[in-house]
Amino acid sequence: MKWVSQDIEMYLKSKEYVDTIVLPLLPVSLGNDVKQSVAMSEFISLLSIQLERQFRGRLIMLPGFSYLKGNSEDKLVSDLKEWEKELYAKDFTHVFYLTSDSFWKAVENKLDGGLIWLPSLPLEHMDENYRTSILEDQVKQLLSLFLQKWQSAE
Amino acid sequence: MSKNKVSRRQFLSYTLTGVGGFMAAGMLMPMVRFAVDPVLQPKASSDFIPTQQKVADITDVPTRVDFKFEQQDAWYTSEETGTAWVYKDDKGEIVALSPVCKHLGCVVDWNSDKANQNHFYCPCHGGLYTKDGTNVPGTPPFAPLDVYPYIEKDGYLHLGKAEPKKGA
Ligand code: FES
């Protein structure tokens, strides 16, 4: 389910079926690495759309958590921890973060939610068809990851 | 003076209201139309969308067929990808099913659950459908999978807009 009224209406009616919430982590920087941070955010947004489409009955796809790349590690981690606390308090069994930013990889063990890190691909240099097939591939991997996590929790 | 005689003043005020009303309508109508139109525009639902699937190549095993179409979303058009599960049934008739689970809308897969061979399986809450799209009682979905109307054109499969299965 997307973060739109119609979907959330459905969520409120069938809460017992929705046990998963996904938060895309989107870095923002206007410095030297502006291009890189855009590419990461773009890639993750594309993936999250597909992921939501496949599993929309079981998860909520939150609007992304965007953060300044320049912030300190402590600040970023404690900000995200706050989200985490709220999400678990609201009865989601599975909390997932979806990101391309390798920063989170380094602090993964400080998070309780599952971190799904995928290196972003230079999509802008690919032709349309190739791009679609690459994306499809990534989505497939992502889907099977989710299935695994759900299964192992059952 | 007879009652239905129209005085000059009345005549003038009638005509002016009439003309004024007409002018107002002339101005308002386009405004209303602009505001309402995108929503009212019929979504070319009778149109069939071409797929890459050759009709001759369809077997009795459900196969994924992707197709691209333009979606009118009130204010903008975007390109969307649709999917159908396509096969020929015992009578050799083509069946094209929508992959959208009738429970809460996840995407179902053919034969992906080892415990339930030859079924459509929904990974979200274990929804099951038989090959013809009928929901298996005892699993969450409460209706059969939607069915795409189709036509054959130049040997290729063209799909319409998925509809609830008839007789359900
Ligand atoms: S969405 Fe398919 S079983 Fe719930």
XYZ file of N, CA and C in Angstrom, chain B:
504
model
N -56.813 46.430 -18.434
C -55.610 45.853 -19.056
C -55.593 44.349 -18.865
N -55.425 43.650 -19.900
C -55.414 42.191 -19.740
C -54.108 41.754 -19.096
N -54.196 40.657 -18.386
C -53.067 40.254 -17.545
C -51.811 39.899 -18.324
N -52.010 39.262 -19.457
C -50.809 38.748 -20.109
C -50.193 39.735 -21.085
N -50.585 40.964 -20.931
C -49.932 41.937 -21.790
C -48.567 42.265 -21.203
N -47.580 42.243 -21.991
C -46.233 42.468 -21.487
C -45.867 43.933 -21.642
N -45.513 44.544 -20.554
C -45.129 45.959 -20.623
C -43.725 46.077 -21.221
N -43.410 47.282 -21.628
C -42.108 47.489 -22.225
C -40.990 47.123 -21.250
N -41.224 47.526 -19.979
C -40.194 47.251 -18.985
C -39.998 45.740 -18.809
N -41.127 45.031 -18.718
C -41.018 43.586 -18.548
C -40.311 42.954 -19.732
N -40.735 43.411 -20.910
C -40.135 42.833 -22.101
C -38.616 42.988 -22.072
N -38.201 44.210 -21.732
C -36.758 44.469 -21.711
C -36.046 43.594 -20.681
N -36.659 43.521 -19.499
C -35.943 42.773 -18.459
C -35.897 41.282 -18.805
N -36.984 40.760 -19.432
C -36.947 39.353 -19.852
C -35.824 39.106 -20.842
N -35.817 39.971 -21.871
C -34.809 39.750 -22.909
C -33.405 39.837 -22.343
N -33.202 40.843 -21.483
C -31.857 41.032 -20.949
C -31.439 39.843 -20.096
N -32.367 39.352 -19.264
C -32.019 38.185 -18.450
C -31.672 37.015 -19.360
N -32.501 36.895 -20.396
C -32.274 35.779 -21.326
C -30.890 35.880 -21.937
N -30.609 37.038 -22.498
C -29.321 37.203 -23.174
C -28.175 37.087 -22.182
N -28.376 37.737 -21.011
C -27.326 37.689 -19.989
C -27.061 36.263 -19.570
N -28.135 35.531 -19.344
C -27.986 34.139 -18.930
C -27.229 33.339 -19.977
N -27.598 33.620 -21.205
C -26.940 32.907 -22.289
C -25.444 33.199 -22.302
N -25.117 34.489 -22.117
C -23.706 34.872 -22.112
C -22.972 34.242 -20.945
N -23.636 34.265 -19.787
C -23.003 33.686 -18.603
C -22.729 32.199 -18.833
N -23.732 31.531 -19.412
C -23.548 30.106 -19.665
C -22.386 29.898 -20.622
N -22.312 30.782 -21.625
C -21.229 30.663 -22.595
C -19.875 30.776 -21.933
N -19.808 31.599 -20.885
C -18.523 31.755 -20.213
C -18.264 30.619 -19.234
N -19.331 30.236 -18.540
C -19.146 29.262 -17.463
C -18.897 27.852 -17.976
N -19.620 27.492 -19.014
C -19.530 26.111 -19.487
C -18.091 25.647 -19.731
N -17.332 26.434 -20.521
C -15.942 25.966 -20.753
C -15.176 25.853 -19.447
N -15.463 26.783 -18.500
C -14.724 26.719 -17.244
C -15.039 25.431 -16.503
N -16.309 25.125 -16.461
C -16.705 23.887 -15.787
C -16.097 22.691 -16.493
N -16.148 22.751 -17.805
C -15.610 21.622 -18.561
C -14.121 21.434 -18.324
N -13.412 22.554 -18.281
C -11.971 22.440 -18.043
C -11.717 21.785 -16.701
N -12.518 22.169 -15.730
C -12.289 21.664 -14.386
C -12.629 20.179 -14.291
N -13.678 19.791 -14.989
C -14.203 18.444 -14.779
C -13.687 17.440 -15.802
N -13.377 17.971 -16.965
C -13.084 17.088 -18.089
C -12.092 15.960 -17.862
N -10.882 16.269 -17.329
C -9.888 15.193 -17.243
C -10.429 13.988 -16.492
N -11.303 14.248 -15.554
C -11.840 13.156 -14.759
C -12.879 12.368 -15.555
N -13.620 13.117 -16.375
C -14.716 12.466 -17.081
C -14.261 11.730 -18.344
N -13.108 12.104 -18.841
C -12.624 11.498 -20.066
C -12.701 9.980 -19.974
N -13.435 9.361 -20.850
C -13.522 7.900 -20.768
C -12.149 7.291 -21.017
N -11.808 6.285 -20.244
C -10.489 5.672 -20.363
C -10.528 4.607 -21.446
N -10.566 5.005 -22.672
C -10.564 4.097 -23.814
C -10.592 2.630 -23.430
N -11.632 2.233 -22.706
C -11.644 0.887 -22.137
C -11.946 -0.169 -23.195
N -12.527 0.260 -24.302
C -12.869 -0.725 -25.314
C -11.652 -1.061 -26.170
N -10.592 -0.291 -25.992
C -9.412 -0.513 -26.821
C -8.665 -1.763 -26.393
N -8.199 -2.505 -27.358
C -7.384 -3.665 -27.054
C -5.921 -3.319 -27.225
N -5.117 -3.768 -26.293
C -3.700 -3.433 -26.299
C -2.900 -4.594 -26.880
N -2.034 -4.290 -27.835
C -1.251 -5.368 -28.430
C -0.212 -5.918 -27.455
N 0.044 -7.210 -27.510
C 1.129 -7.812 -26.739
C 2.109 -8.440 -27.722
N 3.227 -8.922 -27.187
C 4.241 -9.566 -28.022
C 3.954 -11.051 -28.192
N 2.838 -11.493 -27.621
C 2.558 -12.919 -27.596
C 1.880 -13.378 -28.884
N 2.528 -14.341 -29.581
C 1.897 -14.934 -30.767
C 0.839 -15.922 -30.297
N -0.336 -15.813 -30.874
C -1.422 -16.693 -30.454
C -1.051 -18.160 -30.677
N -0.351 -18.409 -31.771
C 0.014 -19.785 -32.106
C 0.945 -20.398 -31.057
N 1.678 -19.550 -30.341
C 2.658 -20.064 -29.378
C 2.086 -20.318 -27.990
N 0.832 -19.995 -27.809
C 0.247 -20.179 -26.477
C 0.041 -21.670 -26.210
N 0.518 -22.120 -25.048
C 0.390 -23.533 -24.704
C -0.656 -23.702 -23.606
N -0.704 -24.909 -23.038
C -1.667 -25.096 -21.958
C -1.058 -24.752 -20.591
N 0.187 -24.270 -20.603
C 0.818 -23.853 -19.346
C 0.716 -22.333 -19.221
N 0.168 -21.849 -18.119
C 0.064 -20.400 -17.952
C 1.421 -19.716 -18.083
N 1.489 -18.711 -18.915
C 2.724 -18.008 -19.195
C 2.507 -16.521 -18.965
N 3.545 -15.897 -18.439
C 3.465 -14.457 -18.192
C 3.556 -13.684 -19.471
N 2.618 -12.807 -19.705
C 2.691 -11.916 -20.865
C 2.648 -10.489 -20.344
N 3.721 -9.736 -20.640
C 3.744 -8.324 -20.244
C 3.351 -7.459 -21.421
N 2.696 -6.391 -21.140
C 2.361 -5.457 -22.211
C 2.416 -4.038 -21.668
N 2.666 -3.102 -22.571
C 2.765 -1.708 -22.155
C 1.525 -0.946 -22.607
N 1.074 -0.063 -21.772
C -0.060 0.758 -22.171
C 0.034 2.118 -21.494
N -0.757 3.050 -22.008
C -0.737 4.386 -21.443
C -1.862 4.506 -20.446
N -1.527 5.010 -19.288
C -2.540 5.179 -18.271
C -2.869 6.653 -18.112
N -4.160 6.983 -18.217
C -4.608 8.346 -17.998
C -4.887 8.491 -16.524
N -4.126 9.365 -15.873
C -4.326 9.515 -14.450
C -4.803 10.927 -14.170
N -6.015 11.214 -14.583
C -6.627 12.537 -14.433
C -5.791 13.645 -15.067
N -4.566 13.865 -14.585
C -3.820 15.003 -15.102
C -2.649 14.636 -15.990
N -2.137 13.453 -15.841
C -1.060 13.135 -16.759
C -1.121 11.691 -17.217
N -0.450 11.450 -18.306
C -0.426 10.120 -18.877
C 0.908 9.496 -18.546
N 0.884 8.244 -18.122
C 2.163 7.598 -17.866
C 2.153 6.231 -18.536
N 3.339 5.732 -18.786
C 3.400 4.412 -19.388
C 3.449 3.363 -18.292
N 2.566 2.406 -18.390
C 2.489 1.384 -17.364
C 2.734 0.022 -18.001
N 3.175 -0.913 -17.184
C 3.305 -2.267 -17.668
C 2.222 -3.107 -17.034
N 1.513 -3.841 -17.862
C 0.505 -4.751 -17.351
C 0.987 -6.176 -17.547
N 0.382 -7.083 -16.811
C 0.768 -8.486 -16.925
C -0.480 -9.353 -16.991
N -0.390 -10.417 -17.749
C -1.483 -11.385 -17.795
C -0.879 -12.781 -17.752
N -1.624 -13.719 -17.174
C -1.265 -15.128 -17.259
C -2.099 -15.729 -18.376
N -1.419 -16.254 -19.385
C -2.134 -16.679 -20.587
C -1.901 -18.161 -20.870
N -2.963 -18.891 -21.190
C -2.821 -20.294 -21.605
C -4.050 -20.705 -22.396
N -3.988 -21.908 -22.956
C -5.162 -22.453 -23.638
C -5.784 -23.532 -22.760
N -7.087 -23.469 -22.591
C -7.740 -24.465 -21.734
C -8.010 -25.755 -22.514
N -8.688 -26.713 -21.875
C -8.916 -28.031 -22.470
C -9.588 -27.944 -23.835
N -10.451 -26.950 -23.993
C -11.165 -26.812 -25.261
C -10.352 -26.031 -26.277
N -9.129 -25.672 -25.919
C -8.296 -24.922 -26.842
C -8.601 -23.437 -26.855
N -9.432 -23.002 -25.899
C -9.765 -21.581 -25.816
C -8.705 -20.842 -25.006
N -8.405 -19.627 -25.446
C -7.417 -18.841 -24.724
C -8.013 -18.280 -23.446
N -7.227 -18.366 -22.369
C -7.628 -17.757 -21.102
C -6.529 -16.774 -20.717
N -6.916 -15.539 -20.409
C -5.946 -14.531 -19.967
C -6.405 -13.982 -18.632
N -5.633 -14.295 -17.592
C -6.030 -13.907 -16.240
C -5.193 -12.758 -15.711
N -5.831 -11.914 -14.921
C -5.113 -10.838 -14.258
C -4.330 -11.419 -13.089
N -3.108 -10.933 -12.852
C -2.292 -11.471 -11.764
C -2.576 -10.806 -10.422
N -3.567 -9.933 -10.367
C -3.790 -9.178 -9.140
C -4.696 -9.954 -8.187
N -4.142 -10.291 -7.035
C -4.875 -11.068 -6.043
C -6.134 -10.329 -5.602
N -7.237 -11.072 -5.510
C -8.502 -10.440 -5.164
C -8.656 -10.220 -3.666
N -7.647 -10.598 -2.921
C -7.711 -10.303 -1.491
C -7.312 -8.853 -1.257
N -6.002 -8.584 -1.257
C -5.584 -7.203 -1.046
C -4.665 -6.693 -2.147
N -4.615 -7.411 -3.262
C -3.969 -6.825 -4.429
C -2.503 -7.145 -4.671
N -1.940 -8.144 -4.008
C -0.575 -8.540 -4.344
C -0.575 -9.222 -5.714
N 0.616 -9.546 -6.204
C 0.708 -10.164 -7.520
C 0.898 -11.667 -7.365
N 0.038 -12.441 -7.999
C 0.122 -13.893 -7.849
C 1.065 -14.499 -8.886
N 1.568 -15.672 -8.561
C 2.529 -16.354 -9.407
C 1.974 -17.746 -9.716
N 2.335 -18.270 -10.882
C 1.886 -19.608 -11.235
C 2.847 -20.643 -10.693
N 2.313 -21.618 -9.972
C 3.112 -22.765 -9.601
C 4.319 -22.442 -8.732
N 4.244 -21.379 -7.955
C 5.446 -20.994 -7.213
C 5.469 -21.614 -5.814
N 4.341 -22.172 -5.380
C 4.326 -22.772 -4.057
C 4.442 -24.286 -4.204
N 5.481 -24.825 -3.593
C 5.757 -26.246 -3.797
C 4.645 -27.131 -3.254
N 4.006 -26.683 -2.178
C 2.953 -27.492 -1.574
C 1.677 -27.494 -2.420
N 1.554 -26.540 -3.318
C 0.343 -26.445 -4.125
C 0.685 -26.311 -5.600
N 1.046 -27.425 -6.198
C 1.411 -27.412 -7.611
C 0.201 -27.055 -8.466
N 0.473 -26.485 -9.615
C -0.585 -26.142 -10.562
C -1.681 -25.254 -9.986
N -1.249 -24.318 -9.202
C -2.166 -23.310 -8.688
C -1.511 -21.945 -8.873
N -2.340 -20.906 -8.880
C -1.802 -19.563 -8.734
C -1.677 -19.311 -7.247
N -0.526 -18.774 -6.867
C -0.240 -18.610 -5.447
C 0.062 -17.152 -5.133
N -0.539 -16.659 -4.074
C -0.256 -15.291 -3.643
C 0.656 -15.343 -2.429
N 1.867 -14.768 -2.550
C 2.850 -14.880 -1.472
C 2.493 -14.048 -0.243
N 1.525 -13.152 -0.371
C 1.266 -12.250 0.750
C 0.593 -12.953 1.928
N -0.525 -13.614 1.664
C -1.198 -14.326 2.752
C -1.617 -15.718 2.321
N -0.878 -16.274 1.368
C -1.136 -17.651 0.971
C -2.415 -17.883 0.189
N -2.882 -16.882 -0.517
C -4.074 -17.048 -1.347
C -3.813 -18.044 -2.474
N -4.804 -18.879 -2.781
C -4.648 -19.875 -3.839
C -5.788 -19.777 -4.839
N -5.452 -20.026 -6.107
C -6.459 -20.077 -7.164
C -6.149 -21.280 -8.037
N -7.183 -21.938 -8.507
C -6.943 -23.025 -9.441
C -6.576 -22.435 -10.797
N -6.238 -23.313 -11.733
C -5.736 -22.849 -13.023
C -6.726 -21.917 -13.735
N -8.020 -22.178 -13.577
C -8.986 -21.317 -14.252
C -9.268 -20.031 -13.477
N -8.512 -19.804 -12.422
C -8.633 -18.548 -11.701
C -9.592 -18.585 -10.526
N -10.220 -19.731 -10.284
C -11.163 -19.822 -9.165
C -10.423 -19.818 -7.837
N -10.893 -18.987 -6.922
C -10.237 -18.932 -5.619
C -10.528 -20.197 -4.819
N -9.504 -20.684 -4.133
C -9.665 -21.895 -3.330
C -10.226 -21.508 -1.971
N -11.382 -22.088 -1.601
C -11.999 -21.745 -0.311
C -11.033 -22.045 0.830
N -11.117 -21.255 1.874
C -10.230 -21.460 3.004
C -8.977 -20.610 2.913
N -8.717 -20.010 1.750
C -7.625 -19.054 1.632
C -8.262 -17.661 1.523
N -7.495 -16.614 1.857
C -8.104 -15.286 2.001
C -8.912 -14.734 0.804
N -8.516 -14.960 -0.443
C -9.256 -14.295 -1.521
C -10.726 -14.717 -1.544
N -11.591 -13.758 -1.874
C -13.028 -14.036 -1.843
C -13.653 -13.999 -3.227
N -12.819 -13.936 -4.266
C -13.365 -13.920 -5.625
C -12.316 -14.493 -6.567
N -12.764 -14.983 -7.734
C -11.801 -15.478 -8.711
C -11.004 -14.343 -9.344
N -9.857 -14.673 -9.915
C -9.031 -13.678 -10.600
C -9.806 -13.043 -11.750
N -9.543 -11.764 -11.996
C -10.186 -11.080 -13.121
C -9.719 -11.683 -14.444
N -10.551 -11.500 -15.448
C -10.262 -12.070 -16.765
C -10.107 -10.949 -17.787
N -9.104 -11.071 -18.630
C -8.943 -10.102 -19.722
C -9.753 -10.559 -20.926
N -10.563 -9.691 -21.490
C -11.114 -10.009 -22.814
C -9.963 -9.911 -23.819
N -10.031 -10.667 -24.896
C -8.912 -10.614 -25.835
C -9.422 -10.705 -27.266
N -8.586 -10.281 -28.184
C -8.841 -10.531 -29.601
C -7.524 -10.971 -30.226
N -7.627 -11.611 -31.363
C -6.424 -11.969 -32.101
C -6.325 -11.030 -33.288
N -5.130 -10.460 -33.480
C -4.962 -9.528 -34.584
C -3.608 -9.829 -35.215
N -3.587 -10.132 -36.470
C -2.348 -10.454 -37.185
C -1.534 -11.516 -36.457
N -2.209 -12.447 -35.840
C -1.497 -13.530 -35.177
C -1.052 -13.215 -33.766
N -1.234 -11.965 -33.343
C -0.809 -11.596 -31.994
C -1.999 -11.409 -31.070
N -1.738 -11.644 -29.803
C -2.776 -11.497 -28.786
C -2.911 -10.028 -28.382
N -4.150 -9.542 -28.391
C -4.440 -8.194 -27.911
C -5.373 -8.313 -26.713
N -5.048 -7.580 -25.675
C -5.849 -7.698 -24.452
C -6.653 -6.440 -24.168
N -7.849 -6.644 -23.632
C -8.687 -5.516 -23.223
C -8.478 -5.218 -21.757
N -9.507 -4.688 -21.132
C -9.396 -4.317 -19.735
C -9.929 -5.473 -18.884
N -9.156 -5.891 -17.893
C -9.559 -7.040 -17.068
C -10.882 -6.779 -16.359
N -11.724 -7.795 -16.326
C -13.042 -7.668 -15.697
C -13.249 -8.836 -14.744
N -14.119 -8.654 -13.768
C -14.435 -9.775 -12.885
C -14.955 -10.947 -13.700
N -14.599 -12.137 -13.266
C -14.995 -13.329 -14.002
C -16.521 -13.457 -14.056
N -17.024 -13.822 -15.222
C -18.478 -13.931 -15.382
C -19.006 -15.131 -14.612
N -20.233 -14.997 -14.166
C -20.856 -16.103 -13.439
C -20.301 -16.246 -12.042
N -19.547 -15.235 -11.585
C -18.986 -15.343 -10.237
C -19.767 -14.434 -9.294
